[in-house]
Every structure is written in C-alpha cells, then in structure tokens.
Amino acid sequence: MDPICRTDNALQSCVHKELRLKRVIGILALLIVTLLPGGLTAQDDGALPEKLLVAVIDLPPFAMKTADGRWEGLGVDLWRKVTDELGVDFELREYGTIGQLKEAFLKDEIELIPMAAVTPDREIYLDFSNHYYRSGVAIAVGAERAGYGWLRFVDRILSLRVLTVIGSLILLWLIAGTLVWLFEGRRNRTMFGDGPVKGLGHGIWWAAVTMTTVGYGDKAPMTLGGRIVAIIWMLASIILISSFTAAITTSLTVSELSGKVRGLRDLQTVRVGSVAQSEGQNYLAKIGIAAFPFKNERDGLQALVDAKIDAFVFDESVLKYLARTQFPARVHVLPETFDHYFLSMAMPQGSPLREPLNRVLLRAMEKEEWKRLKKRHFGSGG
C-alpha cells in the first residue's frame, strides 16, 4: 500500500481515485472496441471457414443429381440461398450410403449436410439448425398388389364378374321391353308404335330409364297389362340396381382387400425392406420387425416391383416422389405415416456456423421464393 494512503482519510481518497481510474480505462476500452473496423461482429463472422465442406447423398426430392452432374433438391437449393446471404463458399462431397455419411461426420471430414432427420440418437454427435420440413416414415407396396393404377382399374371393370352382371341387365331390359311392347304396341302407337323394330326399341328404352329411376316421362304404358308389367318391373329394378351396385363395388375393392399389406400391423408377417441405418429401419427395429437392408431407396423400390419384398419402409416424402416420378403405376404409398420427425441442416457439435445459419435460414423461409422451391420439388401440395 502507498504510504500516503495509510491514514483513514487518505485511504478513502485513494479508493475514490482508483475507482475513477478504472471507469476511465473501461470507457476507453469500449471506445476502442467500437471504433475497430467491424467490431465484435466481424470477429464472429471471421470464425466461419472460408470454404465449407458440405455432404450430399441421393435423397430425392431433398437432394438429387441431374444428368449433367449438378446437385439440386429442396435441401440443396435452400442451402445455396443461405450461403448467398452468409457470403461463404462451399464444396459438395458426395456419399453413397447413410452409413458412410455418419462415419464422415464422426471423423470431422465434413462440416454440414443440408438435409438430416432430427432424432435423439443423432443429437448425441450432431447439432441441428432450425427445421424446414416435417416428414415421417411410410410404407410403400406394389401398385398392382394394392389394387391401384388405371390399368388395374380398367382390368377390374372389364372383369368377367362385372361383364356378366352388365350382360344380365341388358337381357332383363330386353325381356321387360318386349313385354311392355306386346301390350302397348297396338293401343299406344304414339309411344310404342312405328313397327316391331322401333316398337321394341321404345320398349327397351322405357325399361332402361325406369330401372335407373331416370324417368324422363316420354313413354308410359296406358293398358292394364302394360301397367302391371311396369309395376313388376319397377319393384324388380330396386333389387336389381342394389345387386348391381354391390357387385361393382366388390369387384373394384376385392383386389385391395386381398393385398398382403394394408397397414403397419401387416408388416409382422411379410417381407419388409428399408434403407440401411435409415429412420425407417430404426423404427422397424424399435417395434420388433426385421427388415432387409438396402443400399438406397431406389434399390428397395425396385425389389418391391420385382416382388422380392412385400413392403418397403422409408421417408414418406421420398417414397411419394419416387412413386410419382420413377415408379408410376408400379408403386403405391399407403396414406398412414409413423414416427414423425423434422428435417434440418446438420453440423458437428459446437460448430460456429449454427447461429448465423439459423438467423439466415429463418429469413429465407419467410420469403416467397421458399414457397416456390417447395412447389417446384413437391408440386402444388408441397
């Protein structure tokens, strides 16, 4: 202690001088930091790498490779919009399987993946951005086995059962039309006359419109015998139309009802496939269902078409996209989804990219261009 500050009054004076000195130093330090080019914000931005290594894997419509070798998709295109605002450069590194992608993250070979499912297991070794899409696990089955597709629909319409019912109805029209013409042909020439050929035609027309309850009123029996035939025919028509409707409905749905897979419970007794180490395979393992592992989703769907498996479980959005674009009328995705999750951009834990990425990502998703991106890759229902 300074000898001058040993007395009480002097000590108090020294303390005040020391406090004033600290305040002056603090003010000067604040001014220096404020006047530095870019301030602290520039230091934070400088923490970002000049060039980011970004992993991509074939996962349409989130990431897919075009014929000319260019990567696009909802996740990749959104990432490009984000980097334009962040002002950072990046290099895409292609990986073949989810397992390879996970291994690359654990070895710190890559710094970001534009599309990743947010799960508790991955949260252990990854950090996630704000999510930009919600999806889940769905079941794909063969379209023919599910009873879907226009060709299958036409085939059932032209089935022997339906054609037999239609033929029976036409025969009954002939019988009812002939009977009413026999009673009405001479006495009601205005409606059922014009000779045997036209007269029978009038009778058959009357039988058809009466059965279908159209009842135009252009023709009506006038004789007692004709009216008795009409009453019997109208009562019979109620039963015949009900039977015809039931037969058509049964024919159109019998293939669907006889399919092996109609929902999650049916997976216990059939051959199921999924992409190795994917959310689909993990979910099946949790509920005790063993699945054949496939390298990617296209191989799995092809195995489904070839009847090597009975169902394929994977991300709903990916399955619907491939069913619509690459397997039309051959693959059908069941409407129910399970194990819902969000899709985000993933980074190694502690990445300095997370905070600036989240800010830019939120702004990008508020713009009209984000809606156009979803519509481009998912259609109007995106």
mmCIF file of N, CA, C and O in Angstrom, residues 13-88:
data_model
loop_
_atom_site.group_PDB
_atom_site.id
_atom_site.type_symbol
_atom_site.label_atom_id
_atom_site.label_comp_id
_atom_site.label_asym_id
_atom_site.label_seq_id
_atom_site.Cartn_x
_atom_site.Cartn_y
_atom_site.Cartn_z
ATOM 1 N N SER A 13 -9.583 8.592 0.122
ATOM 2 C CA SER A 13 -9.289 9.365 -1.079
ATOM 3 C C SER A 13 -8.646 8.504 -2.164
ATOM 4 O O SER A 13 -8.960 8.614 -3.347
ATOM 5 N N CYS A 14 -7.766 7.606 -1.740
ATOM 6 C CA CYS A 14 -7.094 6.715 -2.706
ATOM 7 C C CYS A 14 -8.078 5.763 -3.364
ATOM 8 O O CYS A 14 -7.993 5.454 -4.560
ATOM 9 N N VAL A 15 -9.023 5.260 -2.579
ATOM 10 C CA VAL A 15 -10.033 4.327 -3.126
ATOM 11 C C VAL A 15 -10.851 5.013 -4.205
ATOM 12 O O VAL A 15 -11.117 4.475 -5.277
ATOM 13 N N HIS A 16 -11.280 6.299 -3.942
ATOM 14 C CA HIS A 16 -12.054 7.042 -4.927
ATOM 15 C C HIS A 16 -11.246 7.271 -6.194
ATOM 16 O O HIS A 16 -11.772 7.181 -7.318
ATOM 17 N N LYS A 17 -9.944 7.604 -6.014
ATOM 18 C CA LYS A 17 -9.102 7.807 -7.197
ATOM 19 C C LYS A 17 -8.974 6.515 -8.025
ATOM 20 O O LYS A 17 -8.992 6.537 -9.252
ATOM 21 N N GLU A 18 -8.859 5.372 -7.349
ATOM 22 C CA GLU A 18 -8.718 4.095 -8.050
ATOM 23 C C GLU A 18 -9.986 3.751 -8.819
ATOM 24 O O GLU A 18 -9.935 3.263 -9.953
ATOM 25 N N LEU A 19 -11.153 4.011 -8.230
ATOM 26 C CA LEU A 19 -12.417 3.737 -8.913
ATOM 27 C C LEU A 19 -12.563 4.608 -10.151
ATOM 28 O O LEU A 19 -13.004 4.138 -11.216
ATOM 29 N N ARG A 20 -12.197 5.918 -10.025
ATOM 30 C CA ARG A 20 -12.294 6.800 -11.182
ATOM 31 C C ARG A 20 -11.365 6.350 -12.303
ATOM 32 O O ARG A 20 -11.697 6.410 -13.472
ATOM 33 N N LEU A 21 -10.158 5.858 -11.899
ATOM 34 C CA LEU A 21 -9.206 5.382 -12.903
ATOM 35 C C LEU A 21 -9.761 4.173 -13.655
ATOM 36 O O LEU A 21 -9.632 4.066 -14.878
ATOM 37 N N LYS A 22 -10.421 3.258 -12.944
ATOM 38 C CA LYS A 22 -10.990 2.052 -13.581
ATOM 39 C C LYS A 22 -12.109 2.429 -14.546
ATOM 40 O O LYS A 22 -12.267 1.844 -15.613
ATOM 41 N N ARG A 23 -12.929 3.415 -14.153
ATOM 42 C CA ARG A 23 -14.016 3.843 -15.042
ATOM 43 C C ARG A 23 -13.471 4.437 -16.323
ATOM 44 O O ARG A 23 -13.976 4.168 -17.424
ATOM 45 N N VAL A 24 -12.425 5.262 -16.195
ATOM 46 C CA VAL A 24 -11.809 5.873 -17.383
ATOM 47 C C VAL A 24 -11.248 4.798 -18.306
ATOM 48 O O VAL A 24 -11.429 4.842 -19.537
ATOM 49 N N ILE A 25 -10.569 3.804 -17.717
ATOM 50 C CA ILE A 25 -9.995 2.708 -18.524
ATOM 51 C C ILE A 25 -11.101 1.935 -19.233
ATOM 52 O O ILE A 25 -10.993 1.551 -20.405
ATOM 53 N N GLY A 26 -12.216 1.674 -18.528
ATOM 54 C CA GLY A 26 -13.338 0.945 -19.125
ATOM 55 C C GLY A 26 -13.942 1.696 -20.287
ATOM 56 O O GLY A 26 -14.265 1.110 -21.332
ATOM 57 N N ILE A 27 -14.116 3.017 -20.125
ATOM 58 C CA ILE A 27 -14.675 3.829 -21.204
ATOM 59 C C ILE A 27 -13.765 3.831 -22.418
ATOM 60 O O ILE A 27 -14.199 3.697 -23.565
ATOM 61 N N LEU A 28 -12.463 3.980 -22.158
ATOM 62 C CA LEU A 28 -11.505 3.960 -23.272
ATOM 63 C C LEU A 28 -11.519 2.621 -24.010
ATOM 64 O O LEU A 28 -11.450 2.572 -25.246
ATOM 65 N N ALA A 29 -11.602 1.531 -23.251
ATOM 66 C CA ALA A 29 -11.635 0.203 -23.881
ATOM 67 C C ALA A 29 -12.876 0.038 -24.752
ATOM 68 O O ALA A 29 -12.826 -0.520 -25.856
ATOM 69 N N LEU A 30 -14.028 0.534 -24.260
ATOM 70 C CA LEU A 30 -15.272 0.433 -25.028
ATOM 71 C C LEU A 30 -15.179 1.230 -26.320
ATOM 72 O O LEU A 30 -15.625 0.790 -27.385
ATOM 73 N N LEU A 31 -14.575 2.441 -26.231
ATOM 74 C CA LEU A 31 -14.413 3.263 -27.427
ATOM 75 C C LEU A 31 -13.515 2.594 -28.445
ATOM 76 O O LEU A 31 -13.763 2.633 -29.650
ATOM 77 N N ILE A 32 -12.450 1.972 -27.966
ATOM 78 C CA ILE A 32 -11.501 1.306 -28.876
ATOM 79 C C ILE A 32 -12.186 0.160 -29.613
ATOM 80 O O ILE A 32 -12.049 -0.016 -30.823
ATOM 81 N N VAL A 33 -12.962 -0.652 -28.837
ATOM 82 C CA VAL A 33 -13.645 -1.802 -29.452
ATOM 83 C C VAL A 33 -14.675 -1.333 -30.464
ATOM 84 O O VAL A 33 -14.831 -1.901 -31.549
ATOM 85 N N THR A 34 -15.388 -0.249 -30.118
ATOM 86 C CA THR A 34 -16.432 0.260 -31.005
ATOM 87 C C THR A 34 -15.846 0.814 -32.299
ATOM 88 O O THR A 34 -16.419 0.652 -33.385
ATOM 89 N N LEU A 35 -14.690 1.453 -32.187
ATOM 90 C CA LEU A 35 -14.084 2.082 -33.358
ATOM 91 C C LEU A 35 -13.323 1.106 -34.240
ATOM 92 O O LEU A 35 -12.928 1.465 -35.360
ATOM 93 N N LEU A 36 -13.091 -0.101 -33.759
ATOM 94 C CA LEU A 36 -12.398 -1.087 -34.599
ATOM 95 C C LEU A 36 -13.271 -1.442 -35.796
ATOM 96 O O LEU A 36 -14.476 -1.539 -35.682
ATOM 97 N N PRO A 37 -12.694 -1.685 -36.987
ATOM 98 C CA PRO A 37 -13.482 -1.994 -38.204
ATOM 99 C C PRO A 37 -14.274 -3.283 -38.004
ATOM 100 O O PRO A 37 -13.720 -4.353 -37.777
ATOM 101 N N GLY A 38 -15.608 -3.171 -38.113
ATOM 102 C CA GLY A 38 -16.448 -4.361 -37.995
ATOM 103 C C GLY A 38 -16.785 -4.727 -36.594
ATOM 104 O O GLY A 38 -17.702 -5.500 -36.356
ATOM 105 N N GLY A 39 -16.078 -4.210 -35.567
ATOM 106 C CA GLY A 39 -16.383 -4.522 -34.169
ATOM 107 C C GLY A 39 -16.321 -6.000 -33.893
ATOM 108 O O GLY A 39 -15.644 -6.782 -34.543
ATOM 109 N N LEU A 40 -17.055 -6.408 -32.854
ATOM 110 C CA LEU A 40 -17.068 -7.812 -32.451
ATOM 111 C C LEU A 40 -17.791 -8.687 -33.450
ATOM 112 O O LEU A 40 -17.528 -9.888 -33.562
ATOM 113 N N THR A 41 -18.758 -8.086 -34.180
ATOM 114 C CA THR A 41 -19.496 -8.876 -35.160
ATOM 115 C C THR A 41 -18.575 -9.411 -36.221
ATOM 116 O O THR A 41 -18.675 -10.550 -36.662
ATOM 117 N N ALA A 42 -17.626 -8.586 -36.634
ATOM 118 C CA ALA A 42 -16.674 -9.044 -37.645
ATOM 119 C C ALA A 42 -15.839 -10.179 -37.125
ATOM 120 O O ALA A 42 -15.485 -11.098 -37.849
ATOM 121 N N GLN A 43 -15.525 -10.167 -35.807
ATOM 122 C CA GLN A 43 -14.750 -11.263 -35.249
ATOM 123 C C GLN A 43 -15.543 -12.554 -35.277
ATOM 124 O O GLN A 43 -15.029 -13.614 -35.580
ATOM 125 N N ASP A 44 -16.883 -12.457 -34.977
ATOM 126 C CA ASP A 44 -17.710 -13.658 -35.004
ATOM 127 C C ASP A 44 -17.816 -14.217 -36.405
ATOM 128 O O ASP A 44 -17.731 -15.419 -36.635
ATOM 129 N N ASP A 45 -18.078 -13.276 -37.380
ATOM 130 C CA ASP A 45 -18.178 -13.744 -38.755
ATOM 131 C C ASP A 45 -16.871 -14.335 -39.228
ATOM 132 O O ASP A 45 -16.844 -15.263 -40.033
ATOM 133 N N GLY A 46 -15.746 -13.812 -38.751
ATOM 134 C CA GLY A 46 -14.460 -14.328 -39.162
ATOM 135 C C GLY A 46 -14.204 -15.734 -38.686
ATOM 136 O O GLY A 46 -13.300 -16.395 -39.162
ATOM 137 N N ALA A 47 -15.009 -16.206 -37.696
ATOM 138 C CA ALA A 47 -14.840 -17.559 -37.188
ATOM 139 C C ALA A 47 -15.325 -18.600 -38.186
ATOM 140 O O ALA A 47 -14.997 -19.770 -38.070
ATOM 141 N N LEU A 48 -16.145 -18.191 -39.168
ATOM 142 C CA LEU A 48 -16.639 -19.136 -40.164
ATOM 143 C C LEU A 48 -15.519 -19.497 -41.134
ATOM 144 O O LEU A 48 -14.734 -18.640 -41.536
ATOM 145 N N PRO A 49 -15.446 -20.768 -41.534
ATOM 146 C CA PRO A 49 -14.422 -21.160 -42.515
ATOM 147 C C PRO A 49 -14.650 -20.457 -43.845
ATOM 148 O O PRO A 49 -15.775 -20.125 -44.200
ATOM 149 N N GLU A 50 -13.571 -20.231 -44.559
ATOM 150 C CA GLU A 50 -13.698 -19.587 -45.861
ATOM 151 C C GLU A 50 -14.410 -20.496 -46.855
ATOM 152 O O GLU A 50 -15.125 -20.030 -47.734
ATOM 153 N N LYS A 51 -14.229 -21.822 -46.697
ATOM 154 C CA LYS A 51 -14.867 -22.783 -47.587
ATOM 155 C C LYS A 51 -15.383 -23.957 -46.769
ATOM 156 O O LYS A 51 -14.623 -24.616 -46.076
ATOM 157 N N LEU A 52 -16.685 -24.213 -46.865
ATOM 158 C CA LEU A 52 -17.311 -25.280 -46.095
ATOM 159 C C LEU A 52 -17.379 -26.560 -46.917
ATOM 160 O O LEU A 52 -17.635 -26.524 -48.134
ATOM 161 N N LEU A 53 -17.163 -27.680 -46.263
ATOM 162 C CA LEU A 53 -17.297 -28.992 -46.898
ATOM 163 C C LEU A 53 -18.687 -29.524 -46.574
ATOM 164 O O LEU A 53 -19.009 -29.808 -45.420
ATOM 165 N N VAL A 54 -19.531 -29.651 -47.604
ATOM 166 C CA VAL A 54 -20.940 -29.993 -47.440
ATOM 167 C C VAL A 54 -21.197 -31.376 -48.045
ATOM 168 O O VAL A 54 -20.831 -31.643 -49.187
ATOM 169 N N ALA A 55 -21.831 -32.237 -47.259
ATOM 170 C CA ALA A 55 -22.101 -33.605 -47.703
ATOM 171 C C ALA A 55 -23.454 -33.696 -48.389
ATOM 172 O O ALA A 55 -24.428 -33.071 -47.962
ATOM 173 N N VAL A 56 -23.524 -34.469 -49.454
ATOM 174 C CA VAL A 56 -24.790 -34.730 -50.142
ATOM 175 C C VAL A 56 -24.920 -36.229 -50.382
ATOM 176 O O VAL A 56 -23.928 -36.933 -50.578
ATOM 177 N N ILE A 57 -26.164 -36.692 -50.340
ATOM 178 C CA ILE A 57 -26.483 -38.084 -50.595
ATOM 179 C C ILE A 57 -27.774 -38.114 -51.388
ATOM 180 O O ILE A 57 -28.632 -37.245 -51.226
ATOM 181 N N ASP A 58 -27.908 -39.054 -52.269
ATOM 182 C CA ASP A 58 -29.096 -39.131 -53.121
ATOM 183 C C ASP A 58 -30.335 -39.352 -52.256
ATOM 184 O O ASP A 58 -30.522 -40.416 -51.669
ATOM 185 N N LEU A 59 -31.186 -38.330 -52.161
ATOM 186 C CA LEU A 59 -32.380 -38.390 -51.337
ATOM 187 C C LEU A 59 -33.452 -37.477 -51.940
ATOM 188 O O LEU A 59 -33.793 -36.439 -51.386
ATOM 189 N N PRO A 60 -33.971 -37.863 -53.117
ATOM 190 C CA PRO A 60 -34.959 -37.007 -53.782
ATOM 191 C C PRO A 60 -36.262 -36.930 -52.979
ATOM 192 O O PRO A 60 -36.653 -37.918 -52.353
ATOM 193 N N PRO A 61 -36.888 -35.770 -52.940
ATOM 194 C CA PRO A 61 -36.598 -34.533 -53.667
ATOM 195 C C PRO A 61 -35.758 -33.537 -52.865
ATOM 196 O O PRO A 61 -35.706 -32.373 -53.220
ATOM 197 N N PHE A 62 -35.105 -33.980 -51.792
ATOM 198 C CA PHE A 62 -34.299 -33.070 -50.982
ATOM 199 C C PHE A 62 -32.900 -32.881 -51.566
ATOM 200 O O PHE A 62 -32.321 -31.806 -51.449
ATOM 201 N N ALA A 63 -32.364 -33.931 -52.178
ATOM 202 C CA ALA A 63 -31.059 -33.851 -52.828
ATOM 203 C C ALA A 63 -31.015 -34.894 -53.930
ATOM 204 O O ALA A 63 -31.265 -36.076 -53.672
ATOM 205 N N MET A 64 -30.707 -34.460 -55.139
ATOM 206 C CA MET A 64 -30.653 -35.390 -56.272
ATOM 207 C C MET A 64 -29.720 -34.841 -57.338
ATOM 208 O O MET A 64 -29.583 -33.623 -57.494
ATOM 209 N N LYS A 65 -29.110 -35.756 -58.047
ATOM 210 C CA LYS A 65 -28.106 -35.393 -59.041
ATOM 211 C C LYS A 65 -28.722 -35.420 -60.430
ATOM 212 O O LYS A 65 -29.364 -36.396 -60.821
ATOM 213 N N THR A 66 -28.553 -34.328 -61.172
ATOM 214 C CA THR A 66 -29.102 -34.242 -62.513
ATOM 215 C C THR A 66 -28.209 -34.996 -63.501
ATOM 216 O O THR A 66 -27.119 -35.448 -63.162
ATOM 217 N N ALA A 67 -28.687 -35.092 -64.740
ATOM 218 C CA ALA A 67 -27.934 -35.814 -65.770
ATOM 219 C C ALA A 67 -26.591 -35.161 -66.055
ATOM 220 O O ALA A 67 -25.629 -35.849 -66.429
ATOM 221 N N ASP A 68 -26.510 -33.848 -65.882
ATOM 222 C CA ASP A 68 -25.238 -33.157 -66.157
ATOM 223 C C ASP A 68 -24.333 -33.083 -64.922
ATOM 224 O O ASP A 68 -23.346 -32.353 -64.916
ATOM 225 N N GLY A 69 -24.670 -33.834 -63.859
ATOM 226 C CA GLY A 69 -23.815 -33.901 -62.681
ATOM 227 C C GLY A 69 -24.027 -32.805 -61.666
ATOM 228 O O GLY A 69 -23.256 -32.695 -60.708
ATOM 229 N N ARG A 70 -25.088 -32.015 -61.805
ATOM 230 C CA ARG A 70 -25.355 -30.924 -60.869
ATOM 231 C C ARG A 70 -26.327 -31.389 -59.793
ATOM 232 O O ARG A 70 -27.279 -32.103 -60.062
ATOM 233 N N TRP A 71 -26.062 -30.980 -58.547
ATOM 234 C CA TRP A 71 -26.921 -31.351 -57.443
ATOM 235 C C TRP A 71 -28.009 -30.295 -57.240
ATOM 236 O O TRP A 71 -27.738 -29.101 -57.278
ATOM 237 N N GLU A 72 -29.243 -30.769 -57.023
ATOM 238 C CA GLU A 72 -30.360 -29.892 -56.734
ATOM 239 C C GLU A 72 -31.307 -30.599 -55.777
ATOM 240 O O GLU A 72 -31.048 -31.714 -55.347
ATOM 241 N N GLY A 73 -32.397 -29.948 -55.436
ATOM 242 C CA GLY A 73 -33.355 -30.500 -54.481
ATOM 243 C C GLY A 73 -33.725 -29.449 -53.448
ATOM 244 O O GLY A 73 -33.084 -28.388 -53.352
ATOM 245 N N LEU A 74 -34.749 -29.731 -52.664
ATOM 246 C CA LEU A 74 -35.224 -28.736 -51.708
ATOM 247 C C LEU A 74 -34.141 -28.349 -50.713
ATOM 248 O O LEU A 74 -33.907 -27.165 -50.455
ATOM 249 N N GLY A 75 -33.438 -29.334 -50.132
ATOM 250 C CA GLY A 75 -32.397 -29.040 -49.156
ATOM 251 C C GLY A 75 -31.188 -28.364 -49.769
ATOM 252 O O GLY A 75 -30.647 -27.404 -49.206
ATOM 253 N N VAL A 76 -30.769 -28.837 -50.927
ATOM 254 C CA VAL A 76 -29.585 -28.268 -51.589
ATOM 255 C C VAL A 76 -29.868 -26.849 -52.071
ATOM 256 O O VAL A 76 -29.045 -25.942 -51.907
ATOM 257 N N ASP A 77 -31.039 -26.637 -52.675
ATOM 258 C CA ASP A 77 -31.376 -25.300 -53.171
ATOM 259 C C ASP A 77 -31.528 -24.306 -52.023
ATOM 260 O O ASP A 77 -31.118 -23.136 -52.148
ATOM 261 N N LEU A 78 -32.112 -24.759 -50.916
ATOM 262 C CA LEU A 78 -32.237 -23.876 -49.750
ATOM 263 C C LEU A 78 -30.863 -23.526 -49.199
ATOM 264 O O LEU A 78 -30.608 -22.376 -48.805
ATOM 265 N N TRP A 79 -29.954 -24.494 -49.172
ATOM 266 C CA TRP A 79 -28.602 -24.235 -48.697
ATOM 267 C C TRP A 79 -27.900 -23.194 -49.576
ATOM 268 O O TRP A 79 -27.195 -22.324 -49.082
ATOM 269 N N ARG A 80 -28.098 -23.271 -50.881
ATOM 270 C CA ARG A 80 -27.487 -22.283 -51.772
ATOM 271 C C ARG A 80 -28.010 -20.878 -51.479
ATOM 272 O O ARG A 80 -27.253 -19.904 -51.505
ATOM 273 N N LYS A 81 -29.312 -20.778 -51.205
ATOM 274 C CA LYS A 81 -29.869 -19.465 -50.861
ATOM 275 C C LYS A 81 -29.246 -18.934 -49.566
ATOM 276 O O LYS A 81 -28.949 -17.743 -49.441
ATOM 277 N N VAL A 82 -29.036 -19.820 -48.604
ATOM 278 C CA VAL A 82 -28.458 -19.429 -47.319
ATOM 279 C C VAL A 82 -27.014 -18.959 -47.489
ATOM 280 O O VAL A 82 -26.604 -17.937 -46.933
ATOM 281 N N THR A 83 -26.225 -19.686 -48.260
ATOM 282 C CA THR A 83 -24.813 -19.329 -48.424
ATOM 283 C C THR A 83 -24.651 -18.019 -49.200
ATOM 284 O O THR A 83 -23.678 -17.303 -48.997
ATOM 285 N N ASP A 84 -25.600 -17.737 -50.084
ATOM 286 C CA ASP A 84 -25.539 -16.454 -50.795
ATOM 287 C C ASP A 84 -25.602 -15.289 -49.808
ATOM 288 O O ASP A 84 -24.911 -14.281 -49.969
ATOM 289 N N GLU A 85 -26.426 -15.431 -48.778
ATOM 290 C CA GLU A 85 -26.560 -14.361 -47.791
ATOM 291 C C GLU A 85 -25.425 -14.398 -46.772
ATOM 292 O O GLU A 85 -24.976 -13.358 -46.296
ATOM 293 N N LEU A 86 -24.957 -15.595 -46.432
ATOM 294 C CA LEU A 86 -23.845 -15.696 -45.484
ATOM 295 C C LEU A 86 -22.534 -15.242 -46.101
ATOM 296 O O LEU A 86 -21.603 -14.827 -45.390
ATOM 297 N N GLY A 87 -22.436 -15.357 -47.409
ATOM 298 C CA GLY A 87 -21.218 -14.952 -48.086
ATOM 299 C C GLY A 87 -20.083 -15.939 -47.916
ATOM 300 O O GLY A 87 -18.912 -15.545 -47.850
ATOM 301 N N VAL A 88 -20.395 -17.232 -47.825
ATOM 302 C CA VAL A 88 -19.359 -18.252 -47.695
ATOM 303 C C VAL A 88 -19.384 -19.165 -48.915
ATOM 304 O O VAL A 88 -20.415 -19.367 -49.541
#
